[in-house]
Short mmCIF file of C-alpha atoms and ligand atoms in Angstrom, two decimals:
data_model
loop_
_atom_site.label_atom_id
_atom_site.label_comp_id
_atom_site.label_asym_id
_atom_site.label_seq_id
_atom_site.Cartn_x
_atom_site.Cartn_y
_atom_site.Cartn_z
CA UNK T 972 26.46 -71.33 -144.17
CA UNK T 973 27.27 -69.23 -147.29
CA UNK T 974 28.57 -65.83 -147.74
CA UNK T 975 28.84 -63.03 -149.71
CA UNK T 976 32.07 -60.53 -150.64
CA UNK T 977 31.79 -57.08 -150.73
CA UNK T 978 35.54 -55.37 -152.01
CA UNK T 979 34.78 -51.36 -152.06
CA UNK T 980 37.13 -49.28 -154.72
CA UNK T 981 36.47 -45.62 -153.30
CA UNK T 982 38.23 -43.72 -155.95
CA UNK T 983 35.90 -41.19 -158.32
CA UNK T 984 36.83 -38.92 -161.03
CA UNK T 985 34.59 -36.66 -159.95
CA UNK T 986 31.83 -36.43 -157.10
CA UNK T 987 28.19 -36.33 -157.80
CA UNK T 988 26.00 -33.97 -156.21
CA UNK T 989 23.84 -36.69 -154.23
CA UNK T 990 26.51 -38.73 -153.48
CA UNK T 991 27.42 -39.58 -149.51
CA UNK T 992 28.89 -42.92 -150.46
CA UNK T 993 32.78 -43.49 -148.91
CA UNK T 994 34.82 -41.93 -151.96
CA UNK T 995 36.97 -39.52 -152.85
CA UNK T 996 39.04 -38.06 -156.13
CA UNK T 997 42.49 -39.09 -155.73
CA UNK T 998 45.32 -36.39 -155.82
CA UNK T 999 47.98 -38.92 -157.45
CA UNK T 1000 48.72 -42.66 -158.33
CA UNK T 1001 50.69 -43.18 -155.51
CA UNK T 1002 47.99 -42.80 -153.04
CA UNK T 1003 45.72 -45.12 -155.27
CA UNK T 1004 48.47 -47.81 -155.52
CA UNK T 1005 49.34 -47.94 -151.82
CA UNK T 1006 45.44 -48.23 -150.83
CA UNK T 1007 44.92 -51.28 -153.47
CA UNK T 1008 48.42 -52.83 -151.26
CA UNK T 1009 46.59 -52.42 -148.22
CA UNK T 1010 43.09 -53.48 -149.29
CA UNK T 1011 44.52 -56.85 -151.08
CA UNK T 1012 46.10 -57.65 -147.28
CA UNK T 1013 42.89 -57.36 -145.79
CA UNK T 1014 41.59 -60.45 -147.71
CA UNK T 1015 43.86 -62.33 -145.38
CA UNK T 1016 42.06 -62.19 -142.21
CA UNK T 1017 39.03 -63.54 -143.62
CA UNK T 1018 40.82 -67.08 -145.13
CA UNK T 1019 38.40 -69.34 -143.61
CA UNK T 1020 35.25 -68.04 -145.57
CA UNK T 1021 36.15 -67.89 -148.92
CA UNK T 1022 35.23 -71.79 -149.43
CA UNK T 1023 32.06 -70.60 -148.52
CA UNK T 1024 30.95 -67.49 -150.77
CA UNK T 1025 28.51 -67.31 -153.13
CA UNK T 1026 28.67 -64.12 -154.46
CA UNK T 1027 31.07 -61.20 -155.28
CA UNK T 1028 30.56 -57.47 -155.68
CA UNK T 1029 33.12 -55.12 -156.06
CA UNK T 1030 31.17 -51.63 -155.56
CA UNK T 1031 32.44 -48.07 -154.93
CA UNK T 1032 33.19 -45.40 -155.66
CA UNK T 1033 33.71 -46.57 -158.94
CA UNK T 1034 35.71 -49.64 -159.71
CA UNK T 1035 36.07 -49.06 -163.47
CA UNK T 1036 37.71 -45.45 -162.67
CA UNK T 1037 41.02 -48.01 -161.84
CA UNK T 1038 43.55 -47.56 -164.48
CA UNK T 1039 43.71 -51.64 -166.19
CA UNK T 1040 46.60 -53.13 -164.36
CA UNK T 1041 45.92 -51.63 -160.87
CA UNK T 1042 41.88 -53.29 -161.84
CA UNK T 1043 43.49 -56.31 -162.66
CA UNK T 1044 45.76 -56.30 -159.48
CA UNK T 1045 42.58 -56.63 -156.95
CA UNK T 1046 40.81 -59.33 -159.90
CA UNK T 1047 44.01 -61.53 -159.41
CA UNK T 1048 43.66 -61.41 -155.58
CA UNK T 1049 40.20 -62.08 -155.97
CA UNK T 1050 40.80 -64.85 -158.36
CA UNK T 1051 43.59 -66.38 -156.44
CA UNK T 1052 41.15 -67.07 -153.47
CA UNK T 1053 39.71 -69.87 -155.30
CA UNK T 1054 36.19 -68.86 -154.95
CA UNK T 1055 33.68 -70.11 -157.31
CA UNK T 1056 30.69 -67.44 -157.62
CA UNK T 1057 27.25 -67.88 -158.77
CA UNK T 1058 27.13 -64.20 -159.13
CA UNK T 1059 30.26 -61.68 -159.73
CA UNK T 1060 29.22 -58.17 -160.08
CA UNK T 1061 30.99 -55.25 -160.71
CA UNK T 1062 29.96 -51.39 -160.44
CA UNK T 1063 31.06 -48.94 -163.37
CA UNK T 1064 30.00 -45.46 -164.48
CA UNK T 1065 29.63 -45.13 -168.40
CA UNK T 1066 31.69 -43.00 -169.56
CA UNK T 1067 34.89 -44.69 -168.07
CA UNK T 1068 33.81 -48.04 -169.51
CA UNK T 1069 36.20 -49.74 -172.18
CA UNK T 1070 37.26 -52.60 -174.29
CA UNK T 1071 39.87 -53.53 -172.20
CA UNK T 1072 38.01 -53.03 -169.14
CA UNK T 1073 35.16 -55.17 -170.65
CA UNK T 1074 37.88 -58.02 -171.49
CA UNK T 1075 39.21 -57.84 -168.06
CA UNK T 1076 35.57 -58.47 -166.56
CA UNK T 1077 35.51 -61.48 -168.77
CA UNK T 1078 38.87 -62.67 -168.08
CA UNK T 1079 38.09 -62.84 -164.28
CA UNK T 1080 34.86 -64.32 -164.27
CA UNK T 1081 32.79 -61.01 -163.88
CA UNK T 1082 29.33 -61.85 -165.12
CA UNK T 1083 27.67 -58.93 -163.71
CA UNK T 1084 27.40 -55.41 -164.21
CA UNK T 1085 25.72 -52.28 -162.29
CA UNK T 1086 25.57 -49.16 -164.71
CA UNK T 1087 25.00 -45.81 -163.14
CA UNK T 1088 23.20 -44.25 -165.44
CA UNK T 1089 20.90 -42.08 -162.88
CA UNK T 1090 19.03 -39.96 -165.88
CA UNK T 1091 18.71 -40.61 -170.02
CA UNK T 1092 18.41 -36.38 -169.64
CA UNK T 1093 21.36 -34.52 -170.65
CA UNK T 1094 20.54 -31.43 -168.90
CA UNK T 1095 19.20 -33.63 -165.58
CA UNK T 1096 22.58 -35.10 -165.37
CA UNK T 1097 24.24 -32.17 -165.38
CA UNK T 1098 22.03 -30.81 -162.36
CA UNK T 1099 23.03 -34.19 -160.55
CA UNK T 1100 26.72 -33.46 -160.94
CA UNK T 1101 27.23 -36.65 -163.87
CA UNK T 1102 29.92 -36.28 -166.10
CA UNK T 1103 28.41 -38.40 -169.04
CA UNK T 1104 25.62 -38.11 -171.16
CA UNK T 1105 22.78 -40.56 -172.33
CA UNK T 1106 24.36 -41.38 -175.33
CA UNK T 1107 27.32 -42.46 -173.05
CA UNK T 1108 25.02 -45.03 -171.17
CA UNK T 1109 23.81 -46.45 -174.49
CA UNK T 1110 27.17 -46.96 -175.81
CA UNK T 1111 28.38 -48.41 -172.40
CA UNK T 1112 25.01 -50.87 -172.72
CA UNK T 1113 25.90 -51.96 -176.10
CA UNK T 1114 29.61 -52.43 -175.29
CA UNK T 1115 28.97 -54.60 -172.43
CA UNK T 1116 26.30 -56.62 -174.20
CA UNK T 1117 28.04 -56.60 -177.58
CA UNK T 1118 30.80 -58.56 -175.93
CA UNK T 1119 28.84 -61.25 -174.07
CA UNK T 1120 27.77 -59.54 -171.12
CA UNK T 1121 24.05 -59.71 -170.44
CA UNK T 1122 23.57 -59.83 -167.05
CA UNK T 1123 23.43 -55.81 -166.47
CA UNK T 1124 21.61 -53.64 -163.89
CA UNK T 1125 21.03 -50.03 -164.63
CA UNK T 1126 20.85 -47.64 -161.90
CA UNK T 1127 18.42 -44.20 -162.05
CA UNK T 1128 17.39 -41.59 -159.81
CA UNK T 1129 14.09 -39.76 -160.08
CA UNK T 1130 12.40 -37.78 -157.53
CA UNK T 1131 14.94 -35.13 -158.04
CA UNK T 1132 14.06 -31.20 -157.86
CA UNK T 1133 13.45 -31.05 -161.42
CA UNK T 1134 11.35 -34.30 -162.10
CA UNK T 1135 8.04 -34.60 -163.56
CA UNK T 1136 6.00 -36.92 -165.31
CA UNK T 1137 7.15 -36.09 -168.74
CA UNK T 1138 11.14 -35.72 -168.03
CA UNK T 1139 10.94 -39.44 -166.21
CA UNK T 1140 8.38 -40.85 -168.98
CA UNK T 1141 10.84 -40.09 -171.05
CA UNK T 1142 13.74 -41.64 -169.32
CA UNK T 1143 11.94 -44.74 -168.38
CA UNK T 1144 11.32 -44.73 -172.39
CA UNK T 1145 14.87 -44.63 -173.08
CA UNK T 1146 15.87 -47.61 -170.58
CA UNK T 1147 13.32 -49.81 -171.61
CA UNK T 1148 14.49 -49.43 -175.28
CA UNK T 1149 17.89 -51.20 -174.15
CA UNK T 1150 15.51 -53.82 -172.50
CA UNK T 1151 17.86 -54.27 -169.47
CA UNK T 1152 17.25 -57.30 -167.42
CA UNK T 1153 17.13 -55.29 -164.14
CA UNK T 1154 16.53 -51.83 -163.02
CA UNK T 1155 17.46 -50.12 -160.01
CA UNK T 1156 15.06 -46.93 -159.41
CA UNK T 1157 15.87 -45.13 -156.24
CA UNK T 1158 14.25 -42.03 -155.36
CA UNK T 1159 16.88 -39.45 -154.60
CA UNK T 1160 17.34 -38.93 -150.92
CA UNK T 1161 18.51 -35.40 -149.34
CA UNK T 1162 22.25 -37.00 -147.44
CA UNK T 1163 23.97 -35.09 -145.02
CA UNK T 1164 27.10 -34.12 -146.66
CA UNK T 1165 26.44 -33.84 -149.74
CA UNK T 1166 26.42 -30.80 -152.56
CA UNK T 1167 23.05 -30.70 -152.51
CA UNK T 1168 22.26 -30.43 -148.99
CA UNK T 1169 24.87 -27.81 -148.87
CA UNK T 1170 23.44 -25.67 -151.60
CA UNK T 1171 19.96 -26.58 -149.65
CA UNK T 1172 17.90 -27.80 -153.06
CA UNK T 1173 14.10 -28.10 -152.72
CA UNK T 1174 13.28 -31.67 -152.57
CA UNK T 1175 9.82 -32.62 -154.08
CA UNK T 1176 6.52 -32.81 -151.91
CA UNK T 1177 5.45 -35.89 -150.93
CA UNK T 1178 2.24 -36.24 -153.28
CA UNK T 1179 4.69 -35.88 -156.32
CA UNK T 1180 7.24 -38.00 -155.03
CA UNK T 1181 4.11 -40.34 -154.71
CA UNK T 1182 2.87 -40.13 -158.21
CA UNK T 1183 6.22 -40.55 -159.62
CA UNK T 1184 6.30 -43.79 -157.71
CA UNK T 1185 3.26 -45.10 -159.41
CA UNK T 1186 4.62 -43.76 -162.78
CA UNK T 1187 7.83 -45.89 -162.17
CA UNK T 1188 5.79 -48.80 -161.33
CA UNK T 1189 3.18 -48.66 -163.73
CA UNK T 1190 6.01 -48.54 -166.68
CA UNK T 1191 7.86 -51.08 -165.21
CA UNK T 1192 4.67 -53.88 -165.16
CA UNK T 1193 6.93 -56.61 -167.47
CA UNK T 1194 9.55 -56.62 -164.71
CA UNK T 1195 8.99 -58.97 -161.24
CA UNK T 1196 9.23 -55.69 -158.73
CA UNK T 1197 11.31 -57.88 -155.94
CA UNK T 1198 12.59 -55.19 -154.00
CA UNK T 1199 11.25 -51.81 -153.17
CA UNK T 1200 13.70 -50.27 -155.59
CA UNK T 1201 14.44 -53.26 -157.70
CA UNK T 1202 13.18 -54.74 -160.41
CA UNK T 1203 13.94 -57.67 -162.77
CA UNK T 1204 13.21 -60.24 -165.27
CA UNK T 1205 12.83 -63.80 -164.48
CA UNK T 1206 16.10 -65.05 -163.28
CA UNK T 1207 17.85 -62.19 -162.81
CA UNK T 1208 17.55 -60.73 -159.14
CA UNK T 1209 20.65 -59.44 -157.54
CA UNK T 1210 21.27 -62.64 -155.55
CA UNK T 1211 24.08 -60.06 -154.16
CA UNK T 1212 22.02 -58.13 -152.79
CA UNK T 1213 19.89 -60.89 -151.54
CA UNK T 1214 21.87 -61.83 -149.10
CA UNK T 1215 21.58 -58.35 -147.11
CA UNK T 1216 17.82 -58.48 -147.52
CA UNK T 1217 17.68 -61.87 -146.20
CA UNK T 1218 19.73 -60.79 -143.21
CA UNK T 1219 22.83 -63.15 -144.12
CA UNK T 1220 26.34 -62.58 -143.32
CA UNK T 1221 29.01 -61.34 -145.97
CA UNK T 1222 32.45 -59.94 -145.82
CA UNK T 1223 33.33 -56.30 -146.54
CA UNK T 1224 36.54 -55.46 -147.60
CA UNK T 1225 38.13 -51.84 -148.15
CA UNK T 1226 37.61 -48.37 -146.71
CA UNK T 1227 33.92 -47.80 -145.65
CA UNK T 1228 33.10 -51.13 -146.25
CA UNK T 1229 30.33 -52.99 -144.03
CA UNK T 1230 30.67 -56.45 -143.12
CA UNK T 1231 28.24 -59.18 -141.05
CA UNK T 1232 30.44 -62.04 -140.16
CA UNK T 1233 29.69 -63.94 -136.42
CA UNK T 1234 26.82 -62.21 -135.44
CA UNK T 1235 29.49 -58.94 -135.87
CA UNK T 1236 28.37 -56.22 -137.85
CA UNK T 1237 31.35 -53.98 -138.53
CA UNK T 1238 32.30 -50.75 -140.23
CA UNK T 1239 35.25 -50.26 -142.06
CA UNK T 1240 37.22 -46.83 -141.46
CA UNK T 1241 35.93 -44.33 -143.76
CA UNK T 1242 38.67 -42.12 -144.09
CA UNK T 1243 41.83 -42.95 -145.88
CA UNK T 1244 44.31 -41.89 -143.18
CA UNK T 1245 42.59 -44.18 -140.67
CA UNK T 1246 41.88 -47.36 -142.75
CA UNK T 1247 45.67 -47.12 -143.50
CA UNK T 1248 45.83 -47.67 -139.70
CA UNK T 1249 43.13 -49.82 -138.76
CA UNK T 1250 41.03 -51.71 -141.12
CA UNK T 1251 37.99 -51.90 -138.89
CA UNK T 1252 36.08 -48.60 -137.01
CA UNK T 1253 32.70 -49.82 -135.32
CA UNK T 1254 32.14 -52.73 -134.76
CA UNK T 1255 28.53 -54.23 -132.84
CA UNK T 1256 27.63 -57.87 -131.56
CA UNK T 1257 23.71 -58.67 -132.77
CA UNK T 1258 21.93 -59.37 -129.68
CA UNK T 1259 19.03 -61.68 -130.71
CA UNK T 1260 16.26 -58.40 -130.35
CA UNK T 1261 18.29 -56.85 -132.62
CA UNK T 1262 18.35 -59.54 -135.50
CA UNK T 1263 14.43 -59.62 -135.07
CA UNK T 1264 14.73 -55.81 -136.22
CA UNK T 1265 17.06 -56.00 -138.81
CA UNK T 1266 15.10 -59.42 -140.01
CA UNK T 1267 12.06 -57.45 -140.14
CA UNK T 1268 13.32 -54.08 -141.39
CA UNK T 1269 15.65 -55.87 -144.54
CA UNK T 1270 12.77 -58.52 -144.98
CA UNK T 1271 10.16 -56.21 -145.63
CA UNK T 1272 11.51 -54.53 -147.98
CA UNK T 1273 11.22 -57.71 -150.43
CA UNK T 1274 7.93 -57.60 -151.63
CA UNK T 1275 7.12 -61.54 -151.43
CA UNK T 1276 7.37 -60.37 -147.66
CA UNK T 1277 8.47 -62.10 -144.74
CA UNK T 1278 7.32 -65.78 -143.45
CA UNK T 1279 5.99 -66.09 -140.07
CA UNK T 1280 7.12 -69.99 -139.98
CA UNK T 1281 10.37 -68.86 -141.15
CA UNK T 1282 10.64 -66.36 -138.24
CA UNK T 1283 9.70 -68.42 -135.69
CA UNK T 1284 11.96 -71.71 -136.29
CA UNK T 1285 14.85 -69.19 -136.58
CA UNK T 1286 14.04 -66.83 -133.65
CA UNK T 1287 11.53 -69.30 -131.60
CA UNK T 1288 8.80 -66.63 -130.99
CA UNK T 1289 6.10 -65.17 -133.79
CA UNK T 1290 6.12 -61.52 -135.09
CA UNK T 1291 3.31 -60.84 -133.72
CA UNK T 1292 4.18 -61.41 -130.11
CA UNK T 1293 7.48 -59.48 -130.86
CA UNK T 1294 6.62 -56.14 -132.38
CA UNK T 1295 2.89 -54.23 -132.48
CA UNK T 1296 1.28 -54.77 -135.73
CA UNK T 1297 -2.16 -53.35 -134.94
CA UNK T 1298 -1.22 -49.93 -136.54
CA UNK T 1299 0.60 -50.88 -139.84
CA UNK T 1300 -2.26 -53.30 -140.32
CA UNK T 1301 -5.15 -50.59 -139.46
CA UNK T 1302 -3.56 -48.27 -141.70
CA UNK T 1303 -2.84 -50.92 -144.39
CA UNK T 1304 0.53 -50.45 -144.04
CA UNK T 1305 0.79 -54.23 -144.16
CA UNK T 1306 -1.38 -57.27 -144.75
CA UNK T 1307 -1.10 -61.02 -143.50
CA UNK T 1308 -1.68 -63.89 -146.03
CA UNK T 1309 -1.59 -66.94 -144.25
CA UNK T 1310 2.47 -67.63 -143.53
CA UNK T 1311 3.04 -64.15 -145.32
CA UNK T 1312 3.48 -60.81 -144.00
CA UNK T 1313 4.50 -58.66 -146.68
CA UNK T 1314 3.91 -54.55 -147.00
CA UNK T 1315 1.14 -53.64 -149.63
CA UNK T 1316 1.69 -51.09 -152.13
CA UNK T 1317 0.90 -48.21 -149.68
CA UNK T 1318 3.27 -49.41 -146.97
CA UNK T 1319 5.89 -49.82 -149.91
CA UNK T 1320 5.33 -46.06 -150.98
CA UNK T 1321 5.93 -44.66 -147.26
CA UNK T 1322 8.55 -47.74 -146.62
CA UNK T 1323 10.00 -45.67 -143.58
CA UNK T 1324 6.82 -44.96 -141.52
CA UNK T 1325 6.60 -49.10 -141.47
CA UNK T 1326 10.43 -49.93 -140.89
CA UNK T 1327 9.82 -47.47 -137.54
CA UNK T 1328 7.68 -49.98 -136.02
CA UNK T 1329 10.33 -52.51 -136.26
CA UNK T 1330 13.01 -50.71 -134.30
C1 SAM Y 796 27.77 -46.91 -155.07
S1 SAM Y 796 26.59 -45.74 -155.59
C2 SAM Y 796 27.22 -45.21 -157.48
C3 SAM Y 796 28.14 -46.59 -158.39
C4 SAM Y 796 28.69 -45.84 -159.61
N1 SAM Y 796 30.01 -44.94 -159.17
C5 SAM Y 796 28.14 -44.51 -160.14
O1 SAM Y 796 27.74 -43.66 -159.90
O2 SAM Y 796 27.46 -44.84 -160.96
C6 SAM Y 796 25.09 -46.68 -156.27
C7 SAM Y 796 23.81 -46.12 -156.64
O3 SAM Y 796 23.09 -45.59 -155.13
C8 SAM Y 796 22.01 -44.87 -155.70
N2 SAM Y 796 22.62 -43.78 -155.12
C9 SAM Y 796 23.49 -43.15 -154.46
N3 SAM Y 796 23.52 -41.48 -153.72
C10 SAM Y 796 22.03 -41.50 -153.61
C11 SAM Y 796 21.08 -40.73 -153.31
N4 SAM Y 796 21.47 -40.21 -152.18
N5 SAM Y 796 19.55 -41.28 -153.21
C12 SAM Y 796 19.24 -42.03 -154.48
N6 SAM Y 796 20.27 -42.79 -154.56
C13 SAM Y 796 21.59 -43.06 -154.62
C14 SAM Y 796 22.40 -44.32 -157.56
O4 SAM Y 796 21.43 -44.45 -158.38
C15 SAM Y 796 23.90 -44.65 -157.87
O5 SAM Y 796 24.04 -45.25 -159.24
S1 SF4 Y 797 27.67 -41.52 -157.47
FE1 SF4 Y 797 29.23 -42.66 -158.20
S2 SF4 Y 797 30.37 -41.43 -159.41
FE2 SF4 Y 797 29.30 -40.35 -157.86
S3 SF4 Y 797 30.10 -39.59 -156.43
FE3 SF4 Y 797 29.20 -41.22 -156.05
S4 SF4 Y 797 30.10 -43.29 -155.89
FE4 SF4 Y 797 31.27 -41.79 -157.52
#
């Protein structure tokens, strides 16, 4: 058995208009420090698992909004667990990245950085509620690369209300000119309790979104499109995220973090005052039918699809007997090639319709 380790830093300097992640702008330094104290103690709950942890991911929020001293406290704690990870990632916001942060990443063995660029158009960045420019993205990318961090992911959000073919094409041009080994291109989701939802922004129609998806796929042809929103150069697929998509188990630490251990899915409390009293909120033990559904829904996100024989080995039953595939095949949303069931290109664009059949 191997595990992933996710560590959540919920602090941000500003709140972006689309974001429903567990995040907050801290009112003072003491609050951050108290949170970190509390979070550092949470690591003790999972001692027996650390010897089998293969990937670490520090996400947020904005982990690099911490000052160097506080960030180093977190990294030191993780280092004391004596994990020797295959991949160790941290999420960053470009405008906050400094050389001393990059030096800390290297000192503690972080070997992958995921940067929220979101767009390479300064006007769009403002409309998304971001507080950086495209130049900040280029500078941060170069700072990482020139200081020995090669494995860099860039996140882009597209199909937002102002998007169109030329704008997106231009963002893709600028991102590709950096030649990152990994790209995540997300279509905007209008989440509840976000500024966009409150402002009732008008989302693009399905056909326009579909055309923009075609553009992304066409322009990223030189990358391996391995998950609905993820593209990599060979060998740079995200090992940590692969743990989620393959329904493997992981430890989640920090406010609002989720974990999956010993068949229990848990969500830590999302409010600071609750997390300060008790780490975990909801816990659900997955029964066999939950596990089968999750295996299919997560597994089909991977464009290589799901192996029928592996499913049978895991669950002692056939995918075709557990789920009705008739409609999905009829409408050409999935295809079966020998042992493999995978989404067609049409299915991948209509992912939610496909996943509904497995709930
Ligand atoms: C934890 S978030 C961001 C990490 C970092 N704080 C930042 O802003 O760059 C990870 C990524 O999810 C994507 N994302 C967040 N909210 C989204 C939404 N409503 N729709 C689509 N993508 C979203 C963004 O691309 C974002 O970079
Ligand atoms: S997108 Fe990132 S920086 Fe913006 S509010 Fe969400 S977590 Fe914070």
